[in-house]
PDB file of C-alpha atoms and ligand atoms in Angstrom:
ATOM      1  CA  UNK A   2      -4.359  91.425  28.474  1.00 70.00           C
ATOM      2  CA  UNK A   3      -1.072  89.816  29.532  1.00 86.00           C
ATOM      3  CA  UNK A   4       1.144  91.455  26.896  1.00 93.00           C
ATOM      4  CA  UNK A   5       3.806  93.782  28.300  1.00 95.00           C
ATOM      5  CA  UNK A   6       7.016  95.460  27.161  1.00 95.00           C
ATOM      6  CA  UNK A   7       8.820  92.186  27.968  1.00 96.00           C
ATOM      7  CA  UNK A   8       6.682  90.126  25.571  1.00 98.00           C
ATOM      8  CA  UNK A   9       8.639  88.688  22.631  1.00 98.00           C
ATOM      9  CA  UNK A  10       7.206  89.525  19.219  1.00 98.00           C
ATOM     10  CA  UNK A  11       6.965  87.072  16.340  1.00 98.00           C
ATOM     11  CA  UNK A  12       5.754  88.246  12.967  1.00 97.00           C
ATOM     12  CA  UNK A  13       4.678  86.722   9.684  1.00 97.00           C
ATOM     13  CA  UNK A  14       5.693  88.729   6.624  1.00 96.00           C
ATOM     14  CA  UNK A  15       4.213  88.193   3.172  1.00 93.00           C
ATOM     15  CA  UNK A  16       2.428  89.937   0.353  1.00 92.00           C
ATOM     16  CA  UNK A  17      -0.473  89.431   0.706  1.00 89.00           C
ATOM     17  CA  UNK A  18      -0.558  88.445   4.376  1.00 93.00           C
ATOM     18  CA  UNK A  19      -4.028  89.412   5.614  1.00 92.00           C
ATOM     19  CA  UNK A  20      -5.421  85.909   4.923  1.00 89.00           C
ATOM     20  CA  UNK A  21      -2.704  84.196   6.994  1.00 92.00           C
ATOM     21  CA  UNK A  22      -3.818  81.791   9.723  1.00 95.00           C
ATOM     22  CA  UNK A  23      -0.360  81.756  11.374  1.00 96.00           C
ATOM     23  CA  UNK A  24      -1.085  84.496  13.958  1.00 97.00           C
ATOM     24  CA  UNK A  25      -4.264  82.733  15.139  1.00 97.00           C
ATOM     25  CA  UNK A  26      -2.498  79.357  15.249  1.00 98.00           C
ATOM     26  CA  UNK A  27       0.593  80.538  17.176  1.00 98.00           C
ATOM     27  CA  UNK A  28      -1.348  82.766  19.598  1.00 98.00           C
ATOM     28  CA  UNK A  29      -3.674  79.835  20.372  1.00 98.00           C
ATOM     29  CA  UNK A  30      -0.551  77.808  21.168  1.00 98.00           C
ATOM     30  CA  UNK A  31       0.819  80.488  23.527  1.00 98.00           C
ATOM     31  CA  UNK A  32      -2.518  80.666  25.291  1.00 97.00           C
ATOM     32  CA  UNK A  33      -2.755  76.887  25.676  1.00 98.00           C
ATOM     33  CA  UNK A  34       0.705  76.756  27.311  1.00 98.00           C
ATOM     34  CA  UNK A  35       0.037  79.848  29.444  1.00 97.00           C
ATOM     35  CA  UNK A  36       2.921  81.718  27.804  1.00 98.00           C
ATOM     36  CA  UNK A  37       0.773  84.399  26.170  1.00 97.00           C
ATOM     37  CA  UNK A  38       2.519  86.931  28.431  1.00 97.00           C
ATOM     38  CA  UNK A  39       5.887  85.871  26.961  1.00 98.00           C
ATOM     39  CA  UNK A  40       5.055  85.682  23.231  1.00 98.00           C
ATOM     40  CA  UNK A  41       2.736  87.396  20.772  1.00 98.00           C
ATOM     41  CA  UNK A  42       2.414  86.669  17.042  1.00 98.00           C
ATOM     42  CA  UNK A  43       1.406  89.354  14.522  1.00 98.00           C
ATOM     43  CA  UNK A  44       1.424  89.847  10.747  1.00 97.00           C
ATOM     44  CA  UNK A  45       2.873  92.525   8.461  1.00 97.00           C
ATOM     45  CA  UNK A  46       2.466  93.045   4.750  1.00 96.00           C
ATOM     46  CA  UNK A  47       5.961  93.514   3.326  1.00 96.00           C
ATOM     47  CA  UNK A  48       6.699  94.061  -0.371  1.00 95.00           C
ATOM     48  CA  UNK A  49       9.449  91.933  -1.845  1.00 92.00           C
ATOM     49  CA  UNK A  50      11.743  94.952  -2.349  1.00 95.00           C
ATOM     50  CA  UNK A  51      11.420  95.734   1.384  1.00 97.00           C
ATOM     51  CA  UNK A  52      12.465  92.343   2.789  1.00 97.00           C
ATOM     52  CA  UNK A  53      16.012  93.593   3.542  1.00 97.00           C
ATOM     53  CA  UNK A  54      14.584  96.547   5.469  1.00 97.00           C
ATOM     54  CA  UNK A  55      12.195  94.243   7.341  1.00 97.00           C
ATOM     55  CA  UNK A  56      15.096  92.013   8.436  1.00 98.00           C
ATOM     56  CA  UNK A  57      17.060  95.111   9.453  1.00 97.00           C
ATOM     57  CA  UNK A  58      14.070  96.189  11.581  1.00 97.00           C
ATOM     58  CA  UNK A  59      14.024  92.747  13.155  1.00 97.00           C
ATOM     59  CA  UNK A  60      17.634  93.299  14.257  1.00 97.00           C
ATOM     60  CA  UNK A  61      17.095  96.865  15.446  1.00 96.00           C
ATOM     61  CA  UNK A  62      13.862  96.179  17.316  1.00 96.00           C
ATOM     62  CA  UNK A  63      14.806  92.771  18.687  1.00 96.00           C
ATOM     63  CA  UNK A  64      11.903  90.992  17.018  1.00 98.00           C
ATOM     64  CA  UNK A  65      12.168  87.385  18.167  1.00 98.00           C
ATOM     65  CA  UNK A  66      10.821  85.402  15.214  1.00 98.00           C
ATOM     66  CA  UNK A  67      10.109  86.142  11.561  1.00 98.00           C
ATOM     67  CA  UNK A  68       7.906  83.760   9.615  1.00 97.00           C
ATOM     68  CA  UNK A  69       8.234  84.164   5.844  1.00 96.00           C
ATOM     69  CA  UNK A  70       5.522  83.300   3.373  1.00 91.00           C
ATOM     70  CA  UNK A  71       5.043  83.913  -0.356  1.00 84.00           C
ATOM     71  CA  UNK A  72       7.022  85.542  -1.962  1.00 85.00           C
ATOM     72  CA  UNK A  73       9.784  86.039   0.635  1.00 87.00           C
ATOM     73  CA  UNK A  74      11.145  82.569   1.387  1.00 90.00           C
ATOM     74  CA  UNK A  75      14.119  82.816  -0.971  1.00 89.00           C
ATOM     75  CA  UNK A  76      14.759  86.576  -0.877  1.00 92.00           C
ATOM     76  CA  UNK A  77      15.091  86.642   2.919  1.00 96.00           C
ATOM     77  CA  UNK A  78      18.057  84.249   2.856  1.00 96.00           C
ATOM     78  CA  UNK A  79      20.601  86.835   1.763  1.00 96.00           C
ATOM     79  CA  UNK A  80      20.022  89.013   4.839  1.00 98.00           C
ATOM     80  CA  UNK A  81      20.571  86.332   7.513  1.00 98.00           C
ATOM     81  CA  UNK A  82      23.670  85.499   9.602  1.00 98.00           C
ATOM     82  CA  UNK A  83      23.270  81.746   9.381  1.00 98.00           C
ATOM     83  CA  UNK A  84      21.103  79.272   7.472  1.00 98.00           C
ATOM     84  CA  UNK A  85      20.663  75.772   8.784  1.00 97.00           C
ATOM     85  CA  UNK A  86      21.628  72.864   6.555  1.00 97.00           C
ATOM     86  CA  UNK A  87      18.052  71.726   5.801  1.00 97.00           C
ATOM     87  CA  UNK A  88      16.934  75.191   4.704  1.00 97.00           C
ATOM     88  CA  UNK A  89      20.051  75.500   2.560  1.00 97.00           C
ATOM     89  CA  UNK A  90      19.333  72.182   0.837  1.00 96.00           C
ATOM     90  CA  UNK A  91      15.678  73.111   0.260  1.00 96.00           C
ATOM     91  CA  UNK A  92      16.765  76.550  -0.943  1.00 95.00           C
ATOM     92  CA  UNK A  93      14.212  78.489   1.108  1.00 93.00           C
ATOM     93  CA  UNK A  94      13.649  79.813   4.633  1.00 96.00           C
ATOM     94  CA  UNK A  95      10.207  80.041   6.271  1.00 96.00           C
ATOM     95  CA  UNK A  96      11.425  80.608   9.858  1.00 98.00           C
ATOM     96  CA  UNK A  97      13.949  83.140  11.185  1.00 98.00           C
ATOM     97  CA  UNK A  98      14.993  82.998  14.841  1.00 98.00           C
ATOM     98  CA  UNK A  99      16.676  85.947  16.515  1.00 98.00           C
ATOM     99  CA  UNK A 100      19.081  84.170  18.872  1.00 97.00           C
ATOM    100  CA  UNK A 101      20.722  86.879  20.974  1.00 96.00           C
ATOM    101  CA  UNK A 102      21.059  89.166  17.961  1.00 96.00           C
ATOM    102  CA  UNK A 103      22.098  86.444  15.506  1.00 98.00           C
ATOM    103  CA  UNK A 104      19.505  85.776  12.792  1.00 98.00           C
ATOM    104  CA  UNK A 105      19.254  82.095  11.905  1.00 98.00           C
ATOM    105  CA  UNK A 106      17.105  80.745   9.039  1.00 98.00           C
ATOM    106  CA  UNK A 107      15.263  77.400   9.126  1.00 98.00           C
ATOM    107  CA  UNK A 108      12.756  75.590   6.922  1.00 97.00           C
ATOM    108  CA  UNK A 109       9.902  73.647   8.546  1.00 98.00           C
ATOM    109  CA  UNK A 110       7.703  73.242   5.427  1.00 97.00           C
ATOM    110  CA  UNK A 111       9.035  69.726   4.774  1.00 98.00           C
ATOM    111  CA  UNK A 112       7.814  68.599   8.201  1.00 98.00           C
ATOM    112  CA  UNK A 113       4.359  69.876   7.259  1.00 98.00           C
ATOM    113  CA  UNK A 114       4.177  67.080   4.706  1.00 98.00           C
ATOM    114  CA  UNK A 115       6.184  64.338   6.387  1.00 98.00           C
ATOM    115  CA  UNK A 116       4.471  64.448   9.821  1.00 98.00           C
ATOM    116  CA  UNK A 117       0.835  64.015   8.634  1.00 98.00           C
ATOM    117  CA  UNK A 118       1.882  61.264   6.211  1.00 98.00           C
ATOM    118  CA  UNK A 119       3.795  59.409   8.928  1.00 98.00           C
ATOM    119  CA  UNK A 120       0.694  59.455  11.123  1.00 97.00           C
ATOM    120  CA  UNK A 121      -0.916  57.020   8.643  1.00 97.00           C
ATOM    121  CA  UNK A 122       1.943  55.324   6.776  1.00 98.00           C
ATOM    122  CA  UNK A 123       5.676  54.702   6.617  1.00 98.00           C
ATOM    123  CA  UNK A 124       7.540  56.556   3.881  1.00 98.00           C
ATOM    124  CA  UNK A 125      10.517  54.266   3.402  1.00 98.00           C
ATOM    125  CA  UNK A 126      10.533  52.807  -0.150  1.00 98.00           C
ATOM    126  CA  UNK A 127       7.069  54.247  -0.924  1.00 98.00           C
ATOM    127  CA  UNK A 128       6.519  55.342  -4.520  1.00 98.00           C
ATOM    128  CA  UNK A 129       5.458  58.987  -4.390  1.00 98.00           C
ATOM    129  CA  UNK A 130       4.232  61.163  -7.254  1.00 98.00           C
ATOM    130  CA  UNK A 131       4.870  64.865  -6.619  1.00 98.00           C
ATOM    131  CA  UNK A 132       2.828  67.233  -8.807  1.00 98.00           C
ATOM    132  CA  UNK A 133       4.564  70.590  -9.321  1.00 97.00           C
ATOM    133  CA  UNK A 134       8.135  71.825  -9.249  1.00 95.00           C
ATOM    134  CA  UNK A 135       7.924  75.189  -7.457  1.00 90.00           C
ATOM    135  CA  UNK A 136       8.875  76.254  -3.923  1.00 87.00           C
ATOM    136  CA  UNK A 137       6.485  73.924  -2.098  1.00 92.00           C
ATOM    137  CA  UNK A 138       7.635  70.982  -4.220  1.00 96.00           C
ATOM    138  CA  UNK A 139      11.254  71.581  -3.156  1.00 95.00           C
ATOM    139  CA  UNK A 140      10.386  71.137   0.541  1.00 97.00           C
ATOM    140  CA  UNK A 141       8.144  68.138  -0.199  1.00 98.00           C
ATOM    141  CA  UNK A 142      10.748  66.360  -2.338  1.00 98.00           C
ATOM    142  CA  UNK A 143      13.448  67.029   0.261  1.00 98.00           C
ATOM    143  CA  UNK A 144      11.308  65.570   3.085  1.00 98.00           C
ATOM    144  CA  UNK A 145      10.269  62.470   1.163  1.00 98.00           C
ATOM    145  CA  UNK A 146      13.811  61.661   0.060  1.00 98.00           C
ATOM    146  CA  UNK A 147      15.063  62.177   3.607  1.00 97.00           C
ATOM    147  CA  UNK A 148      12.577  59.496   4.696  1.00 98.00           C
ATOM    148  CA  UNK A 149      13.662  57.107   1.926  1.00 98.00           C
ATOM    149  CA  UNK A 150      10.711  57.410  -0.490  1.00 98.00           C
ATOM    150  CA  UNK A 151      11.076  56.899  -4.241  1.00 98.00           C
ATOM    151  CA  UNK A 152      10.039  60.220  -5.720  1.00 98.00           C
ATOM    152  CA  UNK A 153       8.801  61.049  -9.241  1.00 98.00           C
ATOM    153  CA  UNK A 154       8.069  64.648 -10.202  1.00 98.00           C
ATOM    154  CA  UNK A 155       5.480  65.750 -12.765  1.00 98.00           C
ATOM    155  CA  UNK A 156       5.147  69.400 -13.735  1.00 97.00           C
ATOM    156  CA  UNK A 157       3.318  71.429 -16.408  1.00 96.00           C
ATOM    157  CA  UNK A 158       6.667  72.947 -17.428  1.00 96.00           C
ATOM    158  CA  UNK A 159       8.603  69.737 -17.981  1.00 97.00           C
ATOM    159  CA  UNK A 160      12.059  71.336 -17.841  1.00 97.00           C
ATOM    160  CA  UNK A 161      11.482  72.525 -14.264  1.00 96.00           C
ATOM    161  CA  UNK A 162      10.633  68.965 -13.210  1.00 98.00           C
ATOM    162  CA  UNK A 163      13.763  67.695 -14.957  1.00 98.00           C
ATOM    163  CA  UNK A 164      15.926  70.322 -13.199  1.00 97.00           C
ATOM    164  CA  UNK A 165      14.416  69.631  -9.781  1.00 97.00           C
ATOM    165  CA  UNK A 166      14.742  65.860 -10.189  1.00 98.00           C
ATOM    166  CA  UNK A 167      18.382  66.302 -11.190  1.00 98.00           C
ATOM    167  CA  UNK A 168      19.138  68.559  -8.228  1.00 96.00           C
ATOM    168  CA  UNK A 169      17.579  66.155  -5.709  1.00 97.00           C
ATOM    169  CA  UNK A 170      18.642  62.971  -7.482  1.00 97.00           C
ATOM    170  CA  UNK A 171      15.158  61.551  -8.149  1.00 98.00           C
ATOM    171  CA  UNK A 172      12.943  60.928 -11.204  1.00 97.00           C
ATOM    172  CA  UNK A 173      11.002  63.153 -13.571  1.00 98.00           C
ATOM    173  CA  UNK A 174       7.867  61.644 -15.120  1.00 97.00           C
ATOM    174  CA  UNK A 175       5.761  62.919 -18.020  1.00 94.00           C
ATOM    175  CA  UNK A 176       2.537  60.940 -17.344  1.00 91.00           C
ATOM    176  CA  UNK A 177       1.795  60.557 -21.073  1.00 88.00           C
ATOM    177  CA  UNK A 178       0.270  57.243 -20.072  1.00 87.00           C
ATOM    178  CA  UNK A 179      -2.208  58.348 -17.420  1.00 90.00           C
ATOM    179  CA  UNK A 180      -2.723  54.841 -16.070  1.00 91.00           C
ATOM    180  CA  UNK A 181       0.802  55.105 -14.575  1.00 95.00           C
ATOM    181  CA  UNK A 182      -0.860  57.176 -11.831  1.00 97.00           C
ATOM    182  CA  UNK A 183      -2.217  53.942 -10.360  1.00 97.00           C
ATOM    183  CA  UNK A 184       1.347  52.653  -9.698  1.00 97.00           C
ATOM    184  CA  UNK A 185       2.047  55.180  -6.927  1.00 98.00           C
ATOM    185  CA  UNK A 186       1.419  54.691  -3.206  1.00 98.00           C
ATOM    186  CA  UNK A 187       1.146  58.414  -2.502  1.00 98.00           C
ATOM    187  CA  UNK A 188       0.260  61.414  -4.695  1.00 98.00           C
ATOM    188  CA  UNK A 189       0.983  64.963  -3.494  1.00 98.00           C
ATOM    189  CA  UNK A 190      -0.268  68.099  -5.218  1.00 98.00           C
ATOM    190  CA  UNK A 191       2.080  71.044  -4.725  1.00 97.00           C
ATOM    191  CA  UNK A 192       0.729  73.094  -7.653  1.00 96.00           C
ATOM    192  CA  UNK A 193      -1.728  75.936  -7.140  1.00 92.00           C
ATOM    193  CA  UNK A 194      -4.338  74.055  -9.186  1.00 96.00           C
ATOM    194  CA  UNK A 195      -7.436  73.632  -7.017  1.00 96.00           C
ATOM    195  CA  UNK A 196      -6.958  76.996  -5.334  1.00 91.00           C
ATOM    196  CA  UNK A 197      -9.028  79.992  -6.464  1.00 86.00           C
ATOM    197  CA  UNK A 198      -9.422  80.842  -9.362  1.00 89.00           C
ATOM    198  CA  UNK A 199      -8.635  77.221 -10.369  1.00 93.00           C
ATOM    199  CA  UNK A 200     -10.974  75.650  -7.795  1.00 94.00           C
ATOM    200  CA  UNK A 201     -12.872  73.630 -10.420  1.00 96.00           C
ATOM    201  CA  UNK A 202      -9.736  71.998 -11.795  1.00 97.00           C
ATOM    202  CA  UNK A 203      -7.654  69.026 -10.718  1.00 97.00           C
ATOM    203  CA  UNK A 204      -3.877  68.893 -11.325  1.00 97.00           C
ATOM    204  CA  UNK A 205      -4.151  65.455 -12.988  1.00 97.00           C
ATOM    205  CA  UNK A 206      -6.980  63.170 -14.002  1.00 96.00           C
ATOM    206  CA  UNK A 207      -8.413  61.282 -11.024  1.00 97.00           C
ATOM    207  CA  UNK A 208      -9.590  58.364 -13.188  1.00 96.00           C
ATOM    208  CA  UNK A 209      -6.711  56.103 -12.110  1.00 97.00           C
ATOM    209  CA  UNK A 210      -6.718  56.925  -8.397  1.00 98.00           C
ATOM    210  CA  UNK A 211      -7.698  53.951  -6.242  1.00 98.00           C
ATOM    211  CA  UNK A 212      -8.399  52.873  -2.675  1.00 98.00           C
ATOM    212  CA  UNK A 213      -4.880  51.806  -1.732  1.00 98.00           C
ATOM    213  CA  UNK A 214      -3.453  55.278  -2.339  1.00 98.00           C
ATOM    214  CA  UNK A 215      -2.951  58.338  -0.143  1.00 98.00           C
ATOM    215  CA  UNK A 216      -3.662  61.684  -1.822  1.00 98.00           C
ATOM    216  CA  UNK A 217      -2.319  64.855  -0.188  1.00 98.00           C
ATOM    217  CA  UNK A 218      -3.176  68.340  -1.438  1.00 98.00           C
ATOM    218  CA  UNK A 219      -0.993  71.188  -0.137  1.00 97.00           C
ATOM    219  CA  UNK A 220      -3.645  73.723  -1.213  1.00 94.00           C
ATOM    220  CA  UNK A 221      -5.729  74.727   1.837  1.00 91.00           C
ATOM    221  CA  UNK A 222      -8.219  77.183   0.365  1.00 89.00           C
ATOM    222  CA  UNK A 223     -10.650  75.589  -0.283  1.00 91.00           C
ATOM    223  CA  UNK A 224     -10.179  73.228   2.625  1.00 90.00           C
ATOM    224  CA  UNK A 225     -11.128  70.217   0.500  1.00 95.00           C
ATOM    225  CA  UNK A 226     -10.123  70.720  -3.119  1.00 97.00           C
ATOM    226  CA  UNK A 227     -11.883  69.093  -6.049  1.00 98.00           C
ATOM    227  CA  UNK A 228      -8.831  66.816  -6.351  1.00 98.00           C
ATOM    228  CA  UNK A 229      -9.300  65.570  -2.766  1.00 98.00           C
ATOM    229  CA  UNK A 230     -13.074  65.194  -3.156  1.00 98.00           C
ATOM    230  CA  UNK A 231     -12.656  63.041  -6.245  1.00 98.00           C
ATOM    231  CA  UNK A 232      -9.829  61.004  -4.684  1.00 98.00           C
ATOM    232  CA  UNK A 233     -11.996  60.356  -1.613  1.00 98.00           C
ATOM    233  CA  UNK A 234     -14.866  59.166  -3.826  1.00 98.00           C
ATOM    234  CA  UNK A 235     -12.457  56.684  -5.391  1.00 98.00           C
ATOM    235  CA  UNK A 236     -11.591  55.335  -1.941  1.00 98.00           C
ATOM    236  CA  UNK A 237      -8.186  56.961  -1.407  1.00 98.00           C
ATOM    237  CA  UNK A 238      -7.141  58.249   2.011  1.00 98.00           C
ATOM    238  CA  UNK A 239      -6.869  62.028   1.800  1.00 98.00           C
ATOM    239  CA  UNK A 240      -4.849  64.689   3.631  1.00 98.00           C
ATOM    240  CA  UNK A 241      -5.640  68.381   3.224  1.00 97.00           C
ATOM    241  CA  UNK A 242      -3.351  71.404   3.135  1.00 96.00           C
ATOM    242  CA  UNK A 243      -4.416  72.556   6.610  1.00 97.00           C
ATOM    243  CA  UNK A 244      -2.433  69.624   7.980  1.00 97.00           C
ATOM    244  CA  UNK A 245       0.685  70.940   6.251  1.00 97.00           C
ATOM    245  CA  UNK A 246       0.042  74.396   7.642  1.00 97.00           C
ATOM    246  CA  UNK A 247      -0.375  72.908  11.111  1.00 98.00           C
ATOM    247  CA  UNK A 248       2.783  70.810  11.215  1.00 98.00           C
ATOM    248  CA  UNK A 249       5.089  73.367   9.607  1.00 98.00           C
ATOM    249  CA  UNK A 250       3.619  75.636  12.306  1.00 98.00           C
ATOM    250  CA  UNK A 251       4.141  73.306  15.273  1.00 98.00           C
ATOM    251  CA  UNK A 252       7.792  72.801  14.268  1.00 98.00           C
ATOM    252  CA  UNK A 253       8.174  76.570  13.955  1.00 98.00           C
ATOM    253  CA  UNK A 254       6.496  77.134  17.320  1.00 98.00           C
ATOM    254  CA  UNK A 255       9.101  74.888  18.931  1.00 98.00           C
ATOM    255  CA  UNK A 256      11.960  76.856  17.330  1.00 98.00           C
ATOM    256  CA  UNK A 257      10.518  80.171  18.576  1.00 98.00           C
ATOM    257  CA  UNK A 258       9.532  79.092  22.104  1.00 98.00           C
ATOM    258  CA  UNK A 259      11.813  76.131  22.875  1.00 98.00           C
ATOM    259  CA  UNK A 260       8.698  74.319  24.138  1.00 98.00           C
ATOM    260  CA  UNK A 261       6.663  71.411  22.779  1.00 98.00           C
ATOM    261  CA  UNK A 262       3.838  72.788  20.645  1.00 98.00           C
ATOM    262  CA  UNK A 263       0.261  72.186  21.885  1.00 98.00           C
ATOM    263  CA  UNK A 264      -0.857  70.482  18.691  1.00 97.00           C
ATOM    264  CA  UNK A 265      -4.551  70.103  19.529  1.00 97.00           C
ATOM    265  CA  UNK A 266      -5.051  73.777  20.460  1.00 98.00           C
ATOM    266  CA  UNK A 267      -3.275  74.922  17.310  1.00 98.00           C
ATOM    267  CA  UNK A 268      -5.219  72.462  15.156  1.00 97.00           C
ATOM    268  CA  UNK A 269      -8.575  73.497  16.638  1.00 97.00           C
ATOM    269  CA  UNK A 270      -8.117  77.107  15.671  1.00 97.00           C
ATOM    270  CA  UNK A 271      -7.201  76.203  12.080  1.00 96.00           C
ATOM    271  CA  UNK A 272     -10.261  74.009  11.651  1.00 93.00           C
ATOM    272  CA  UNK A 273     -12.524  76.607  13.311  1.00 90.00           C
ATOM    273  CA  UNK A 274     -11.359  79.155  10.750  1.00 73.00           C
ATOM    274  CA  UNK A 275     -12.380  76.842   7.873  1.00 68.00           C
TER     275      UNK A 275
HETATM  276  P1  NAP B 320       5.280  78.279  -7.037  1.00 93.89           P
HETATM  277  O1  NAP B 320       6.712  78.195  -6.632  1.00 93.89           O
HETATM  278  O2  NAP B 320       4.790  79.471  -7.781  1.00 93.89           O
HETATM  279  O3  NAP B 320       4.962  76.967  -7.917  1.00 93.89           O
HETATM  280  C1  NAP B 320       3.705  76.791  -8.502  1.00 93.89           C
HETATM  281  C2  NAP B 320       3.613  75.397  -9.139  1.00 93.89           C
HETATM  282  O4  NAP B 320       2.261  75.233  -9.594  1.00 93.89           O
HETATM  283  C3  NAP B 320       4.519  75.201 -10.344  1.00 93.89           C
HETATM  284  O5  NAP B 320       4.930  73.849 -10.404  1.00 93.89           O
HETATM  285  C4  NAP B 320       3.569  75.525 -11.506  1.00 93.89           C
HETATM  286  O6  NAP B 320       3.899  74.907 -12.714  1.00 93.89           O
HETATM  287  C5  NAP B 320       2.274  74.928 -10.993  1.00 93.89           C
HETATM  288  N1  NAP B 320       1.095  75.514 -11.615  1.00 93.89           N
HETATM  289  C6  NAP B 320       0.600  76.761 -11.424  1.00 93.89           C
HETATM  290  N2  NAP B 320      -0.504  76.948 -12.177  1.00 93.89           N
HETATM  291  C7  NAP B 320      -0.695  75.781 -12.853  1.00 93.89           C
HETATM  292  C8  NAP B 320      -1.678  75.345 -13.785  1.00 93.89           C
HETATM  293  N3  NAP B 320      -2.682  76.141 -14.194  1.00 93.89           N
HETATM  294  N4  NAP B 320      -1.585  74.082 -14.274  1.00 93.89           N
HETATM  295  C9  NAP B 320      -0.584  73.261 -13.866  1.00 93.89           C
HETATM  296  N5  NAP B 320       0.384  73.636 -12.993  1.00 93.89           N
HETATM  297  C10 NAP B 320       0.325  74.874 -12.502  1.00 93.89           C
HETATM  298  O7  NAP B 320       4.320  78.168  -5.765  1.00 93.89           O
HETATM  299  P2  NAP B 320       4.591  77.361  -4.391  1.00 93.89           P
HETATM  300  O8  NAP B 320       5.195  78.259  -3.408  1.00 93.89           O
HETATM  301  O9  NAP B 320       5.282  76.083  -4.743  1.00 93.89           O
HETATM  302  O10 NAP B 320       3.089  77.082  -3.915  1.00 93.89           O
HETATM  303  C11 NAP B 320       2.274  76.145  -4.613  1.00 93.89           C
HETATM  304  C12 NAP B 320       1.064  75.752  -3.798  1.00 93.89           C
HETATM  305  O11 NAP B 320       1.477  75.154  -2.581  1.00 93.89           O
HETATM  306  C13 NAP B 320       0.179  76.947  -3.401  1.00 93.89           C
HETATM  307  O12 NAP B 320      -1.079  76.733  -3.959  1.00 93.89           O
HETATM  308  C14 NAP B 320       0.055  76.886  -1.894  1.00 93.89           C
HETATM  309  O13 NAP B 320      -1.324  76.878  -1.512  1.00 93.89           O
HETATM  310  C15 NAP B 320       0.616  75.527  -1.542  1.00 93.89           C
HETATM  311  N6  NAP B 320       1.365  75.627  -0.266  1.00 93.89           N
HETATM  312  C16 NAP B 320       0.727  75.212   0.860  1.00 93.89           C
HETATM  313  C17 NAP B 320       1.375  75.289   2.079  1.00 93.89           C
HETATM  314  C18 NAP B 320       0.656  74.803   3.302  1.00 93.89           C
HETATM  315  O14 NAP B 320       1.129  75.083   4.419  1.00 93.89           O
HETATM  316  N7  NAP B 320      -0.428  74.078   3.177  1.00 93.89           N
HETATM  317  C19 NAP B 320       2.689  75.782   2.161  1.00 93.89           C
HETATM  318  C20 NAP B 320       3.317  76.205   0.983  1.00 93.89           C
HETATM  319  C21 NAP B 320       2.623  76.125  -0.231  1.00 93.89           C
HETATM  320  P3  NAP B 320       4.878  75.654 -13.786  1.00 93.89           P
HETATM  321  O15 NAP B 320       6.276  75.376 -13.326  1.00 93.89           O
HETATM  322  O16 NAP B 320       4.537  74.995 -15.067  1.00 93.89           O
HETATM  323  O17 NAP B 320       4.531  77.114 -13.763  1.00 93.89           O
END
């Protein structure tokens, strides 16, 4: 055991939080770099009404990093000293760094989508269909537009897609003609459809998905959703939600430690847990 009273603590807060893979992923990274005496990553269940108190504890106890997951990414913002421009534009914070007593909020979720996509394609001028208009969609839309993609948003509640498209200056689409799905280069599911208890559903029909498309599902439990399985059968390249978890995590690791994240070690632990 290398942990001592000098070790810096990072913490993921959420409700629920017990299922989170972030502690395993970050601790594997510390171990791989031999800095597991300097950093440790834990989890704490925090109710939404207690987020202010949790941030106050971070200040009082000198907690180094605070990772925020559902449902705290928006609520936490009002308790911070500074919010970086990207997180402000996305409207959510998933990473809080305690920099000599100053609490600074960041958002790395958008990198969780952009990095895995850019490993297999360029995003400039690509036609991308984003399914969903919630918190995850905001980070996804931001990242794609930053890279110059042409984004269309489809959502069950149409008005939310219209509002999001207006805010980010992109398109809303109603998909009344399902064959329009075939016109996109990339399709990204940011809805919770495919996750338990909706694991037997797909967010849209897969009938028009084809082999020249990339299909990305942000859902990571199950590891390969029905949507991804069907898209793969139709020849599309697929990317699962674990990849998003990994790359939002590597970016966050770098903010907390100031060191390049050991991607392979962090990836291994995520895939071992699935
Ligand atoms: P959210 O803000 O609550 O948004 C949920 C979205 O899903 C909304 O667009 C909602 O549509 C849609 N939706 C929910 N149930 C639906 C249904 N039965 N049929 C059609 N649409 C439905 O949640 P979020 O924070 O964006 O998270 C969404 C998903 O992203 C989660 O499943 C999570 O697994 C995934 N995620 C993954 C990562 C990762 O690291 N891999 C990170 C963040 C999020 P309405 O507007 O019509 O309600």
